[in-house]
XYZ file of C-alpha atoms in Angstrom:
299
model
C 0.000 0.000 0.000
C 1.395 3.381 -1.002
C 2.113 5.884 1.741
C -0.161 8.877 2.007
C 1.180 12.426 1.985
C 0.497 12.741 5.718
C 2.492 9.534 6.389
C 5.460 10.910 4.457
C 5.215 14.199 6.347
C 5.217 12.297 9.627
C 8.322 10.321 8.617
C 10.118 13.531 7.609
C 9.330 15.164 10.959
C 10.375 12.036 12.863
C 13.667 11.726 10.961
C 14.451 15.410 11.546
C 13.938 14.915 15.286
C 16.266 11.903 15.201
C 18.869 13.956 13.336
C 18.691 16.653 16.002
C 19.383 14.042 18.683
C 22.295 12.390 16.845
C 23.813 15.786 15.992
C 23.630 16.819 19.653
C 25.188 13.512 20.715
C 27.950 13.981 18.167
C 28.747 17.403 19.625
C 28.816 15.970 23.153
C 31.110 13.086 22.189
C 33.405 15.420 20.243
C 33.670 17.633 23.317
C 34.506 14.606 25.509
C 37.057 13.466 22.931
C 38.782 16.850 23.009
C 38.868 16.797 26.818
C 40.264 13.288 27.118
C 42.886 13.995 24.451
C 44.152 16.882 26.577
C 44.337 14.565 29.592
C 46.099 11.905 27.536
C 48.732 14.343 26.266
C 49.620 15.387 29.811
C 49.667 11.805 31.016
C 51.928 10.543 28.233
C 54.863 12.513 29.612
C 54.434 10.905 33.038
C 54.048 7.351 31.762
C 57.011 7.675 29.423
C 59.199 8.656 32.392
C 57.992 5.698 34.452
C 58.642 3.321 31.553
C 62.107 4.778 31.070
C 62.976 4.282 34.746
C 61.833 0.650 34.783
C 63.623 -0.128 31.525
C 66.835 1.384 32.829
C 66.482 -0.716 35.980
C 66.060 -3.762 33.785
C 69.178 -2.909 31.788
C 71.138 -2.503 35.004
C 70.020 -6.001 36.101
C 68.369 -4.628 39.260
C 65.102 -6.320 38.334
C 66.902 -9.644 38.158
C 68.824 -9.123 41.371
C 65.773 -8.302 43.533
C 62.261 -9.561 44.074
C 58.884 -7.866 44.109
C 55.293 -9.034 44.389
C 54.794 -7.917 40.771
C 57.695 -10.042 39.562
C 57.492 -13.802 39.388
C 59.150 -16.767 37.807
C 56.284 -19.111 38.714
C 54.858 -21.498 36.167
C 51.980 -20.023 34.196
C 48.950 -22.176 34.917
C 46.253 -19.565 34.363
C 46.217 -16.352 32.343
C 43.967 -13.336 32.872
C 42.740 -11.085 30.092
C 41.562 -7.638 31.139
C 39.156 -6.595 28.366
C 38.251 -2.905 28.105
C 34.905 -2.125 26.433
C 32.234 0.542 26.848
C 29.250 0.434 29.199
C 26.779 1.588 26.561
C 26.069 1.302 22.871
C 25.959 3.891 20.091
C 29.691 3.529 19.522
C 29.558 1.924 16.098
C 31.646 -1.227 15.767
C 33.937 -0.304 18.690
C 32.792 -3.024 21.113
C 32.391 -5.741 18.508
C 35.909 -5.084 17.206
C 37.446 -5.271 20.698
C 35.625 -8.498 21.565
C 36.340 -10.128 18.187
C 40.056 -9.290 18.311
C 40.285 -10.315 21.974
C 38.724 -13.693 21.194
C 41.249 -14.193 18.400
C 44.078 -13.130 20.730
C 42.927 -15.599 23.399
C 42.429 -18.409 20.882
C 45.985 -17.982 19.606
C 47.401 -18.226 23.138
C 45.169 -20.658 25.030
C 44.587 -24.372 24.598
C 41.358 -24.620 26.628
C 38.723 -22.683 28.540
C 39.989 -23.746 31.971
C 43.394 -22.062 31.787
C 42.279 -18.429 31.539
C 39.910 -15.929 33.177
C 38.289 -12.726 31.959
C 38.592 -9.424 33.821
C 36.025 -7.098 32.272
C 36.217 -3.312 32.443
C 32.979 -2.140 30.844
C 29.502 -3.613 30.878
C 29.412 -4.666 27.230
C 32.375 -7.023 27.562
C 31.197 -8.342 30.942
C 27.724 -9.166 29.617
C 29.112 -10.765 26.449
C 31.410 -13.200 28.250
C 28.977 -13.996 31.072
C 26.220 -14.887 28.588
C 28.610 -17.311 26.899
C 29.580 -19.026 30.124
C 33.132 -17.676 30.268
C 34.901 -17.413 33.611
C 34.491 -13.707 34.400
C 36.517 -13.366 37.609
C 36.123 -9.590 37.911
C 34.047 -6.850 36.335
C 34.061 -3.096 36.717
C 31.288 -0.934 35.312
C 30.803 2.793 35.121
C 34.262 4.048 34.182
C 34.059 7.819 33.915
C 34.036 9.488 30.511
C 37.282 11.163 31.572
C 38.866 8.533 33.880
C 40.892 9.682 36.873
C 44.002 7.991 38.197
C 42.376 7.341 41.591
C 39.430 5.635 39.879
C 41.679 3.241 37.967
C 43.842 2.632 41.046
C 40.922 0.666 42.519
C 40.988 -1.602 39.468
C 44.766 -1.997 39.654
C 44.665 -2.796 43.378
C 42.038 -5.506 42.874
C 43.876 -7.032 39.930
C 47.216 -6.953 41.779
C 45.654 -8.674 44.812
C 44.213 -11.381 42.562
C 47.670 -11.875 41.064
C 49.308 -12.025 44.509
C 46.712 -14.554 45.686
C 47.511 -16.833 42.756
C 44.158 -16.495 40.984
C 46.153 -16.083 37.786
C 49.836 -16.114 36.858
C 50.025 -13.507 34.094
C 47.891 -10.610 32.883
C 47.223 -9.208 29.421
C 45.248 -6.014 28.809
C 43.156 -6.075 25.611
C 41.816 -2.792 24.265
C 41.504 -0.522 21.238
C 44.347 1.964 20.848
C 43.330 5.421 19.614
C 45.138 6.331 16.377
C 42.964 9.173 15.123
C 39.287 10.116 15.004
C 38.564 7.531 12.334
C 41.003 4.746 13.187
C 41.831 2.572 16.185
C 44.041 -0.517 16.495
C 43.628 -3.511 18.792
C 46.352 -4.121 21.350
C 46.980 -7.052 23.662
C 49.783 -6.084 26.047
C 51.321 -8.101 28.845
C 51.236 -6.200 32.146
C 52.035 -8.796 34.820
C 54.444 -10.134 35.825
C 56.923 -7.362 35.148
C 59.515 -9.276 33.147
C 61.436 -8.731 29.938
C 58.466 -9.778 27.783
C 56.243 -7.216 29.489
C 58.889 -4.523 29.140
C 59.327 -5.279 25.451
C 55.569 -5.180 24.781
C 55.220 -1.915 26.692
C 58.137 -0.228 24.978
C 56.986 2.675 22.837
C 58.360 5.564 20.855
C 57.611 7.903 23.744
C 60.398 6.305 25.792
C 63.579 8.136 25.054
C 66.777 6.160 24.943
C 69.248 7.874 27.200
C 72.791 6.947 28.052
C 72.610 6.171 31.771
C 74.967 4.308 33.997
C 74.169 0.660 34.561
C 75.278 0.866 38.188
C 73.079 2.425 40.864
C 73.513 3.422 44.486
C 70.242 2.341 46.103
C 68.813 3.496 49.431
C 67.355 2.010 51.554
C 67.426 -1.228 49.504
C 66.704 -2.539 46.025
C 63.586 -4.329 47.291
C 62.184 -1.183 48.922
C 62.721 0.848 45.770
C 61.039 -1.743 43.581
C 58.082 -1.942 45.963
C 57.416 1.705 45.020
C 58.510 1.799 41.375
C 56.894 -1.392 40.056
C 53.376 -0.698 41.406
C 53.591 2.765 39.836
C 54.677 1.123 36.619
C 51.738 -1.316 36.619
C 49.292 1.445 37.565
C 50.574 3.727 34.820
C 50.277 1.048 32.122
C 46.765 -0.066 33.065
C 45.557 3.509 33.532
C 47.133 4.438 30.203
C 45.379 1.520 28.479
C 41.982 2.480 29.922
C 42.531 6.153 29.064
C 43.558 5.153 25.545
C 40.520 2.878 25.199
C 38.178 5.610 26.397
C 39.666 7.986 23.836
C 39.007 5.443 21.081
C 35.481 4.926 22.440
C 34.631 8.644 22.273
C 36.073 8.857 18.765
C 34.002 5.839 17.678
C 30.855 7.301 19.223
C 31.430 10.689 17.576
C 31.974 9.012 14.206
C 28.888 6.808 14.636
C 26.690 9.790 15.513
C 28.020 11.757 12.530
C 27.261 8.809 10.273
C 23.758 8.568 11.727
C 23.189 12.301 11.161
C 24.427 12.044 7.568
C 22.167 9.045 6.931
C 19.229 10.960 8.406
C 19.971 13.889 6.088
C 20.013 11.563 3.076
C 16.743 9.948 4.163
C 15.100 13.343 4.645
C 16.128 14.342 1.116
C 14.606 11.152 -0.269
C 11.404 11.584 1.729
C 11.060 15.234 0.721
C 11.439 14.241 -2.923
C 8.824 11.547 -2.428
C 6.547 14.040 -0.657
C 6.885 16.628 -3.442
C 6.127 14.034 -6.109
C 3.088 12.786 -4.203
C 1.827 16.331 -3.684
C 2.400 17.156 -7.355
C 0.493 14.029 -8.368
C -2.363 14.984 -6.039
C -2.499 18.501 -7.454
C -2.465 17.135 -11.004
C -5.323 14.764 -10.125
C -7.345 17.625 -8.647
C -6.789 19.792 -11.744
C -7.828 16.909 -13.992
C -10.986 16.341 -11.989
C -11.862 20.044 -12.067
C -11.242 20.214 -15.823
C -13.312 17.098 -16.393
C -16.153 18.478 -14.316
C -16.069 21.767 -16.204
C -16.235 19.965 -19.545
C -19.170 17.916 -18.321
C -21.047 21.087 -17.364
C -20.394 22.647 -20.773
C -21.972 19.751 -22.647
């Protein structure tokens, strides 16, 4: 059944209202993206310094000569994957990409379902893995749009305690790395234990190579220093990953809302064309009827 002119008018009005909402949401997400990018720029300087310190300690063999609760040479019996997703939708393919790439990452590393656990940051990932019967050992929902260091410290403390208690023997963080407003790349980085593999995976261009002495004078002791430095290192990496993931999330949401607004504009153009044609046809029919009636009266 063909749509009436009033039905087309209603669809045009409804689509325009939807476009207003998606345009407003795009503006909000763009604003959040700009804010979190400013936070990320300031944080990158801090995290690069922490990485540099730990890498220099590794080169000086201090990490091998001392022990810390974040270091371990224990046999890996169970691996944890901390998966960072969003708590809500309207982010395009952001969540599906993270989950798909994480599943591939896990499949390439694990032989069975009993030798790994999921640590979910974000409701989408938590719900996905729980519905499929995966072992979700920890979930955190409601990460702020602009995460703070103190907020993420709660996550790090819980994860570190689980590691210390032997609930898992190594930790990988899986998330989408923000490249630009249109592009993000999946990353699966080893965070715990702090060993050479983790240092190599965390090494980035931000870490400047400096010529430093490989011998250190340590006070009060190597162990006491590492008890301060290594937790800061783990906190900085996990916070950086969540901050990076949130940046990619806002970019994905902004792009999705722009796409929705553009699609709404295209649909409105099509509906307006359809409306004008229907109105023109109705006017033509009315003119024909009037002309026919006039001719009938003249006979």
